[in-house]
Structures are given as structure tokens and as C-alpha cells.
Amino acid sequence: MARTRRPFFCGNWKLNGSIAESLALATEVRNGVSTVRDVDVAVAPSFTALHAVAKRLEDGPVAVAAQDCFWEDKGAYTGEVAPAQLVDVGCKYVIVGHSERRQLLGELDAAVNLKARAALKAGLTPIICVGETLAERDSGETLGRVQAQVDAALADMAEADLSRVVIAYEPVWAIGTGRNATPAQAEEVHRFIRSRVAARSAGVAAQMRILYGGSVKADNIRVLMAEENVDGGLVGGASLSAESFVRLVKEGASV
Ligand code: PEP
């Protein structure tokens, strides 16, 4: 199968790591992927390590992502971080709508849309996360839930902005559980997401990267990447070790 979209792998470090630990991990990842061609790689450290890691990775093959952002540029929003501030510290990407934020912090579809649009306006590429819970899958609501999340997240985006978006399909039941979707389950949802985007613009849909996330490892990335609509991975646990993340990138990029 000839790939039409450049594979993309992003490590989501979640709430882990001091500045020194993040620098060490980032450096090892950079060194490990330096010879891998035709792939985009990013890491998403905690806010506190973003600046140091971005400086360390400057001009190299690994970009930096933030794990969240706010939708306003400035003002009385205690604790929030604006997309422009993320650009200022060296970020290229920002993850928005991660299921942990949706579930633990009550983040709603409307907020995910505001965050994604604000990120685009600031020049960041949003990685928009969507995915169903186990209860939703078991009751046959997977595609309906994903449709609602995708449509809401992409609402009111101009085509030029839409073309810069990355979507990550992350079934909630597969995140951090060691249980990942079968390639067929992932492909069904990825294909469906692309069809929703195609309803807005066929051209954008054809080139949009749709990542899979949920217990992805070096050992299972190849079968997922073999699916037509799986363009890469958003990786949690397996990105906390440089050895496993680099191996995953190498395996995934070689399919
Ligand atoms: C994630 O949190 O985005 C994720 C996919 O985590 P894990 O790889 O640990 O399941």
C-alpha cells in the first residue's frame, strides 16, 4: 500500500517528569529517531518542561506539543495557558479534548471546538481527541458518539484551518488499559471520521491525518498502520521510555 499521508507519532507524557527527566527523555528520543525518514514525530511534556524541551529539540526532527490550551489570548483566567504562549515557548502542536480532560475535568465538546480554533488562530496544529467509552461501544453508540465529537470539534472552521487539523481516535476503554482496539475496529472508526470530514471537504479529508491512540506499542503498531485510514499514533505509556517510543516510531514508519 502506497502511503498518501505522512505518518505522525506523538508521545503524550501526561503528568510525568521533572525538567531534567523530560530533557533526558526528549534527548534520547531525538537521537533515536534522527535516522528515521518520512515521518513526523512530536512529544508532549508537561507545561513546566515545555520551554526547556523545545529549546533542546530546536531545529531537530522532533517537534513539541502541549497537552492542552485555553481559548482566550489573555485576561482574568487564572491557571490557563493561551495558544500564543505555547507558540512563544516553542510548541508546534497542542492536544485538545483528551478523554482524561473530558472525563476528569468535565471538558465539553464546545470547549474542545473553542480550543482547537484558538490553537489554529495562533498558528498551532491541534491534535483533536475523540473516542467512545466502553458503555457507548457496548450499546452500539460508537459511531454516533464519535460523529458528535468530530462535528462539534470542527464546527465553524474555515477549510484552510480544517486542512491543518490532526484527529486522534482514542477509544476510552483502550487508554492505559493494555487493551487496544483491533485493527478492524480502529479502521472502521477512522474511515467513518474521514467520511465526516469529507462531508465538509473531500480534499481536506483525503489529506487529514487520523491517529490511533489506546495502548499502542512497538509490538502492535504495525498491524494498525497497515489499515488504510490509520496515519499514526498518539502514544501514552509507551512514550515514557525512549527505547519503546523510538522502536514504535521505527516500526510504524516502516509499514
Ligand atoms: C493517551 O493517553 O493518549 C494514550 C493513548 O495512552 P496509552 O497509550 O497509555 O493508552
mmCIF file of N, CA and C and ligand atoms in Angstrom, residues 10-12 14 95 98-100 129 168-172 174-180 212-217 233-240 248, ligand 1:
data_model
loop_
_atom_site.group_PDB
_atom_site.id
_atom_site.type_symbol
_atom_site.label_atom_id
_atom_site.label_comp_id
_atom_site.label_asym_id
_atom_site.label_seq_id
_atom_site.Cartn_x
_atom_site.Cartn_y
_atom_site.Cartn_z
ATOM 1 N N CYS A 10 2.953 10.940 18.072
ATOM 2 C CA CYS A 10 3.112 11.935 19.141
ATOM 3 C C CYS A 10 3.082 11.222 20.481
ATOM 4 N N GLY A 11 4.101 11.445 21.278
ATOM 5 C CA GLY A 11 4.150 10.883 22.633
ATOM 6 C C GLY A 11 3.507 11.848 23.614
ATOM 7 N N ASN A 12 2.507 11.364 24.336
ATOM 8 C CA ASN A 12 1.817 12.180 25.338
ATOM 9 C C ASN A 12 2.326 11.768 26.711
ATOM 10 N N LYS A 14 1.746 13.112 29.552
ATOM 11 C CA LYS A 14 0.768 13.344 30.635
ATOM 12 C C LYS A 14 1.461 14.021 31.830
ATOM 13 N N ILE A 95 -2.474 19.166 21.995
ATOM 14 C CA ILE A 95 -3.518 18.140 22.125
ATOM 15 C C ILE A 95 -4.747 18.819 22.743
ATOM 16 N N HIS A 98 -8.505 15.636 25.079
ATOM 17 C CA HIS A 98 -8.105 14.290 25.517
ATOM 18 C C HIS A 98 -9.185 13.738 26.461
ATOM 19 N N SER A 99 -9.421 12.449 26.390
ATOM 20 C CA SER A 99 -10.522 11.863 27.177
ATOM 21 C C SER A 99 -10.307 12.030 28.677
ATOM 22 N N GLU A 100 -9.037 12.116 29.103
ATOM 23 C CA GLU A 100 -8.819 12.320 30.538
ATOM 24 C C GLU A 100 -9.333 13.695 30.954
ATOM 25 N N CYS A 129 -8.735 15.018 20.088
ATOM 26 C CA CYS A 129 -9.011 13.642 20.508
ATOM 27 C C CYS A 129 -10.506 13.378 20.593
ATOM 28 N N ALA A 168 -7.207 12.493 16.563
ATOM 29 C CA ALA A 168 -6.768 11.235 17.189
ATOM 30 C C ALA A 168 -7.997 10.486 17.666
ATOM 31 N N TYR A 169 -8.182 9.275 17.141
ATOM 32 C CA TYR A 169 -9.253 8.417 17.637
ATOM 33 C C TYR A 169 -8.707 7.595 18.791
ATOM 34 N N GLU A 170 -9.255 7.832 19.977
ATOM 35 C CA GLU A 170 -8.785 7.136 21.172
ATOM 36 C C GLU A 170 -9.974 6.546 21.927
ATOM 37 N N PRO A 171 -10.283 5.288 21.671
ATOM 38 C CA PRO A 171 -11.366 4.684 22.451
ATOM 39 C C PRO A 171 -11.006 4.733 23.930
ATOM 40 N N VAL A 172 -11.896 5.268 24.742
ATOM 41 C CA VAL A 172 -11.569 5.499 26.151
ATOM 42 C C VAL A 172 -11.196 4.195 26.848
ATOM 43 N N ALA A 174 -9.543 1.861 25.808
ATOM 44 C CA ALA A 174 -8.234 1.340 25.394
ATOM 45 C C ALA A 174 -7.083 2.179 25.939
ATOM 46 N N ILE A 175 -7.392 3.283 26.599
ATOM 47 C CA ILE A 175 -6.323 4.179 27.047
ATOM 48 C C ILE A 175 -5.763 3.714 28.388
ATOM 49 N N GLY A 176 -4.483 3.391 28.361
ATOM 50 C CA GLY A 176 -3.800 2.997 29.596
ATOM 51 C C GLY A 176 -4.277 1.675 30.165
ATOM 52 N N THR A 177 -5.031 0.910 29.403
ATOM 53 C CA THR A 177 -5.613 -0.332 29.926
ATOM 54 C C THR A 177 -4.880 -1.571 29.429
ATOM 55 N N GLY A 178 -4.015 -1.388 28.443
ATOM 56 C CA GLY A 178 -3.334 -2.530 27.862
ATOM 57 C C GLY A 178 -4.212 -3.247 26.845
ATOM 58 N N ARG A 179 -5.447 -2.759 26.691
ATOM 59 C CA ARG A 179 -6.394 -3.390 25.773
ATOM 60 C C ARG A 179 -6.560 -2.443 24.588
ATOM 61 N N ASN A 180 -6.116 -2.837 23.412
ATOM 62 C CA ASN A 180 -6.296 -1.877 22.318
ATOM 63 C C ASN A 180 -7.309 -2.377 21.310
ATOM 64 N N TYR A 212 -4.321 6.842 15.713
ATOM 65 C CA TYR A 212 -4.980 5.953 16.664
ATOM 66 C C TYR A 212 -4.263 6.072 18.006
ATOM 67 N N GLY A 213 -5.024 6.052 19.086
ATOM 68 C CA GLY A 213 -4.430 6.058 20.419
ATOM 69 C C GLY A 213 -5.159 5.100 21.330
ATOM 70 N N GLY A 214 -4.408 4.417 22.164
ATOM 71 C CA GLY A 214 -5.005 3.464 23.105
ATOM 72 C C GLY A 214 -4.119 2.245 23.206
ATOM 73 N N SER A 215 -3.205 2.273 24.192
ATOM 74 C CA SER A 215 -2.299 1.145 24.436
ATOM 75 C C SER A 215 -1.498 0.752 23.195
ATOM 76 N N VAL A 216 -1.069 1.761 22.426
ATOM 77 C CA VAL A 216 -0.218 1.484 21.262
ATOM 78 C C VAL A 216 1.201 1.204 21.741
ATOM 79 N N LYS A 217 1.807 0.191 21.133
ATOM 80 C CA LYS A 217 3.183 -0.194 21.485
ATOM 81 C C LYS A 217 3.918 -0.564 20.203
ATOM 82 N N GLY A 233 0.103 7.443 15.455
ATOM 83 C CA GLY A 233 -0.359 7.117 16.798
ATOM 84 C C GLY A 233 -0.175 8.256 17.784
ATOM 85 N N LEU A 234 -1.128 8.361 18.704
ATOM 86 C CA LEU A 234 -0.963 9.199 19.892
ATOM 87 C C LEU A 234 -0.697 8.212 21.021
ATOM 88 N N VAL A 235 0.472 8.356 21.627
ATOM 89 C CA VAL A 235 1.010 7.277 22.462
ATOM 90 C C VAL A 235 1.231 7.771 23.887
ATOM 91 N N GLY A 236 0.604 7.120 24.856
ATOM 92 C CA GLY A 236 0.792 7.494 26.254
ATOM 93 C C GLY A 236 1.919 6.706 26.886
ATOM 94 N N GLY A 237 1.559 5.621 27.567
ATOM 95 C CA GLY A 237 2.527 4.842 28.345
ATOM 96 C C GLY A 237 3.807 4.490 27.605
ATOM 97 N N ALA A 238 3.673 4.051 26.364
ATOM 98 C CA ALA A 238 4.865 3.602 25.622
ATOM 99 C C ALA A 238 5.763 4.763 25.191
ATOM 100 N N SER A 239 5.334 6.004 25.438
ATOM 101 C CA SER A 239 6.210 7.129 25.076
ATOM 102 C C SER A 239 7.056 7.583 26.261
ATOM 103 N N LEU A 240 6.862 6.961 27.426
ATOM 104 C CA LEU A 240 7.628 7.374 28.607
ATOM 105 C C LEU A 240 8.992 6.708 28.685
ATOM 106 N N LEU A 248 8.768 2.072 18.481
ATOM 107 C CA LEU A 248 7.402 2.215 17.928
ATOM 108 C C LEU A 248 7.421 3.097 16.664
HETATM 109 C C1 PEP B 1 -3.234 8.583 25.533
HETATM 110 O O1 PEP B 1 -3.379 8.946 26.662
HETATM 111 O O2 PEP B 1 -3.352 9.388 24.607
HETATM 112 C C2 PEP B 1 -2.946 7.176 25.309
HETATM 113 C C3 PEP B 1 -3.231 6.675 24.149
HETATM 114 O O3 PEP B 1 -2.428 6.458 26.370
HETATM 115 P P1 PEP B 1 -1.876 4.948 26.332
HETATM 116 O O4 PEP B 1 -1.004 4.822 25.106
HETATM 117 O O5 PEP B 1 -1.113 4.792 27.601
HETATM 118 O O6 PEP B 1 -3.072 4.070 26.259
#
